Tab-separated table of C-alpha atoms in Angstrom:
chain	number	residue	atom	x	y	z
A	13	UNK	CA	-46.490	-40.036	-50.318
A	14	UNK	CA	-47.456	-39.517	-46.689
A	15	UNK	CA	-44.317	-41.407	-45.613
A	16	UNK	CA	-42.093	-39.166	-47.747
A	17	UNK	CA	-43.779	-36.047	-46.389
A	18	UNK	CA	-43.390	-37.360	-42.810
A	19	UNK	CA	-39.667	-38.063	-43.391
A	20	UNK	CA	-39.125	-34.595	-44.877
A	21	UNK	CA	-40.953	-32.951	-41.961
A	22	UNK	CA	-38.972	-35.022	-39.445
A	23	UNK	CA	-35.736	-34.045	-41.194
A	24	UNK	CA	-36.698	-30.365	-41.127
A	25	UNK	CA	-37.519	-30.574	-37.426
A	26	UNK	CA	-34.190	-32.225	-36.638
A	27	UNK	CA	-32.374	-29.658	-38.743
A	28	UNK	CA	-34.177	-26.802	-36.983
A	29	UNK	CA	-33.432	-28.251	-33.544
A	30	UNK	CA	-29.795	-28.852	-34.490
A	31	UNK	CA	-29.308	-25.280	-35.713
A	32	UNK	CA	-30.802	-23.850	-32.556
A	33	UNK	CA	-28.512	-25.990	-30.414
A	34	UNK	CA	-25.450	-24.942	-32.457
A	35	UNK	CA	-26.211	-21.254	-32.068
A	36	UNK	CA	-26.687	-21.685	-28.304
A	37	UNK	CA	-23.427	-23.618	-28.101
A	38	UNK	CA	-21.675	-20.815	-29.983
A	39	UNK	CA	-23.048	-18.243	-27.542
A	40	UNK	CA	-21.928	-20.352	-24.570
A	41	UNK	CA	-18.488	-20.761	-26.143
A	42	UNK	CA	-18.281	-17.021	-26.839
A	43	UNK	CA	-19.131	-16.201	-23.204
A	44	UNK	CA	-16.631	-18.764	-21.917
A	45	UNK	CA	-13.876	-17.433	-24.186
A	46	UNK	CA	-14.578	-13.861	-23.097
A	47	UNK	CA	-14.291	-14.765	-19.425
A	48	UNK	CA	-11.052	-16.691	-20.041
A	49	UNK	CA	-9.571	-13.722	-21.926
A	50	UNK	CA	-10.583	-11.377	-19.126
A	51	UNK	CA	-9.078	-13.683	-16.541
A	52	UNK	CA	-5.847	-14.011	-18.516
A	53	UNK	CA	-5.489	-10.240	-18.875
A	54	UNK	CA	-6.000	-9.630	-15.154
A	55	UNK	CA	-3.631	-12.441	-14.192
A	56	UNK	CA	-0.953	-11.060	-16.517
A	57	UNK	CA	-1.010	-7.656	-14.881
A	58	UNK	CA	-0.649	-9.038	-11.356
A	59	UNK	CA	1.612	-12.062	-11.750
A	60	UNK	CA	5.366	-12.228	-11.971
A	61	UNK	CA	6.690	-14.126	-14.993
A	62	UNK	CA	8.733	-17.278	-14.737
A	63	UNK	CA	12.457	-16.810	-14.054
A	64	UNK	CA	14.982	-17.058	-16.874
A	65	UNK	CA	12.510	-16.017	-19.563
A	66	UNK	CA	12.300	-13.079	-21.923
A	67	UNK	CA	9.018	-12.214	-20.203
A	68	UNK	CA	10.841	-11.798	-16.884
A	69	UNK	CA	13.511	-9.631	-18.525
A	70	UNK	CA	10.749	-7.447	-19.981
A	71	UNK	CA	8.914	-7.381	-16.642
A	72	UNK	CA	12.033	-6.132	-14.843
A	73	UNK	CA	12.691	-3.512	-17.526
A	74	UNK	CA	9.114	-2.199	-17.437
A	75	UNK	CA	9.090	-2.160	-13.636
A	76	UNK	CA	12.354	-0.200	-13.612
A	77	UNK	CA	10.987	2.203	-16.228
A	78	UNK	CA	7.910	2.857	-14.089
A	79	UNK	CA	9.979	3.220	-10.925
A	80	UNK	CA	12.432	5.584	-12.647
A	81	UNK	CA	9.748	8.255	-12.930
A	82	UNK	CA	9.688	8.612	-9.139
A	83	UNK	CA	13.209	7.441	-8.255
A	84	UNK	CA	14.930	9.639	-5.689
A	85	UNK	CA	18.637	10.363	-5.308
A	86	UNK	CA	18.616	7.776	-2.530
A	87	UNK	CA	17.166	5.167	-4.918
A	88	UNK	CA	19.864	5.965	-7.477
A	89	UNK	CA	22.592	5.728	-4.840
A	90	UNK	CA	21.184	2.376	-3.715
A	91	UNK	CA	21.310	1.101	-7.304
A	92	UNK	CA	24.912	2.215	-7.823
A	93	UNK	CA	26.007	0.873	-4.446
A	94	UNK	CA	24.354	-2.491	-5.105
A	95	UNK	CA	26.008	-2.778	-8.515
A	96	UNK	CA	29.450	-1.864	-7.096
A	97	UNK	CA	29.121	-4.305	-4.216
A	98	UNK	CA	27.881	-7.201	-6.345
A	99	UNK	CA	29.591	-6.706	-9.719
A	100	UNK	CA	31.908	-9.680	-9.175
A	101	UNK	CA	29.062	-12.043	-8.322
A	102	UNK	CA	26.245	-10.880	-10.596
A	103	UNK	CA	26.040	-14.299	-12.274
A	104	UNK	CA	25.951	-16.291	-9.016
A	105	UNK	CA	22.166	-16.681	-8.934
A	106	UNK	CA	18.902	-15.448	-10.418
A	107	UNK	CA	18.375	-12.882	-7.679
A	108	UNK	CA	21.678	-11.184	-8.444
A	109	UNK	CA	21.048	-11.213	-12.188
A	110	UNK	CA	17.512	-9.856	-11.701
A	111	UNK	CA	18.777	-7.095	-9.398
A	112	UNK	CA	21.487	-6.209	-11.906
A	113	UNK	CA	18.973	-5.910	-14.726
A	114	UNK	CA	16.492	-3.970	-12.589
A	115	UNK	CA	19.044	-1.501	-11.208
A	116	UNK	CA	20.641	-1.148	-14.620
A	117	UNK	CA	17.357	-0.267	-16.253
A	118	UNK	CA	16.422	2.031	-13.360
A	119	UNK	CA	19.573	4.048	-14.040
A	120	UNK	CA	19.123	3.961	-17.798
A	121	UNK	CA	15.513	5.150	-17.691
A	122	UNK	CA	16.101	7.718	-14.957
A	123	UNK	CA	18.738	9.415	-17.093
A	124	UNK	CA	17.344	8.597	-20.554
A	125	UNK	CA	18.469	11.140	-23.180
A	126	UNK	CA	20.231	13.280	-20.575
A	127	UNK	CA	23.809	12.483	-21.660
A	128	UNK	CA	24.477	11.451	-18.053
A	129	UNK	CA	27.052	8.662	-17.704
A	130	UNK	CA	24.644	6.759	-15.453
A	131	UNK	CA	22.375	6.110	-18.438
A	132	UNK	CA	25.228	4.273	-20.194
A	133	UNK	CA	26.235	2.508	-16.981
A	134	UNK	CA	22.675	1.278	-16.529
A	135	UNK	CA	22.449	-0.061	-20.049
A	136	UNK	CA	25.814	-1.784	-19.656
A	137	UNK	CA	24.639	-3.550	-16.489
A	138	UNK	CA	21.444	-4.679	-18.187
A	139	UNK	CA	23.086	-6.015	-21.347
A	140	UNK	CA	25.871	-7.747	-19.408
A	141	UNK	CA	23.374	-9.996	-17.663
A	142	UNK	CA	20.268	-10.393	-19.842
A	143	UNK	CA	21.635	-13.046	-22.216
A	144	UNK	CA	23.230	-15.087	-19.442
A	145	UNK	CA	20.002	-14.895	-17.437
A	146	UNK	CA	18.023	-16.389	-20.335
A	147	UNK	CA	20.660	-19.060	-21.007
A	148	UNK	CA	21.686	-17.696	-24.409
A	149	UNK	CA	25.229	-16.889	-23.241
A	150	UNK	CA	27.335	-18.035	-20.325
A	151	UNK	CA	29.554	-16.043	-17.950
A	152	UNK	CA	32.601	-17.622	-19.615
A	153	UNK	CA	31.731	-16.379	-23.134
A	154	UNK	CA	34.118	-13.757	-24.511
A	155	UNK	CA	31.354	-11.218	-25.143
A	156	UNK	CA	30.074	-11.627	-21.584
A	157	UNK	CA	33.562	-11.191	-20.130
A	158	UNK	CA	34.075	-8.078	-22.247
A	159	UNK	CA	30.720	-6.624	-21.137
A	160	UNK	CA	31.526	-7.380	-17.494
A	161	UNK	CA	34.950	-5.725	-17.739
A	162	UNK	CA	33.364	-2.609	-19.262
A	163	UNK	CA	30.785	-2.569	-16.462
A	164	UNK	CA	33.517	-2.848	-13.821
A	165	UNK	CA	35.404	0.085	-15.379
A	166	UNK	CA	32.248	2.197	-15.530
A	167	UNK	CA	31.436	1.478	-11.888
A	168	UNK	CA	34.957	2.495	-10.846
A	169	UNK	CA	34.431	5.837	-12.577
A	170	UNK	CA	30.883	6.462	-11.327
C-alpha cells in the first residue's frame, strides 16, 4: 500500500511540475510572439516592399495618395512632364513603371472627384502599367497596347 501511495504522490508531483513548466512556457511564448508582432508592424511601416509585387503597387498608390494632399502646382507639372517625356518607354524598367504608377496616382488623388481631366489621366497611367509591372500582362498584350494608346492621347491633350 505504501508503494502505491508513493507512486501516486510521485505522479502528482510530476504532474504539478509539468503543469507549472507548461504555463511558464506559454507565457514565454506569448511574450516572444508579442515582440515579433511589434517588430513586424514597425518594419512594415518603414520598409519598401519587394519590386514587382502587389504590395509595391499598393505602397506606391498609398504614398501618392499621401503626397497628393500637399502636392503643389510644381509637383503636378513635374508629374505631367515626366509622363509625357517617358510615355514611350514606361515599360523599359521597374523604375519607369514605378514612376508611372506613382505619378499617375498622384494626379488621380490630387484631383479625385473634381471632374478634372488630370484625374482620368492619372488613373489611365496607373492602370496601363500595374499589370505589366506585376507580370500579369506584357507590353505586347492587346489590352496593354490599347491602354498605352489612350494614355498617349490623353497626354497630348493635357
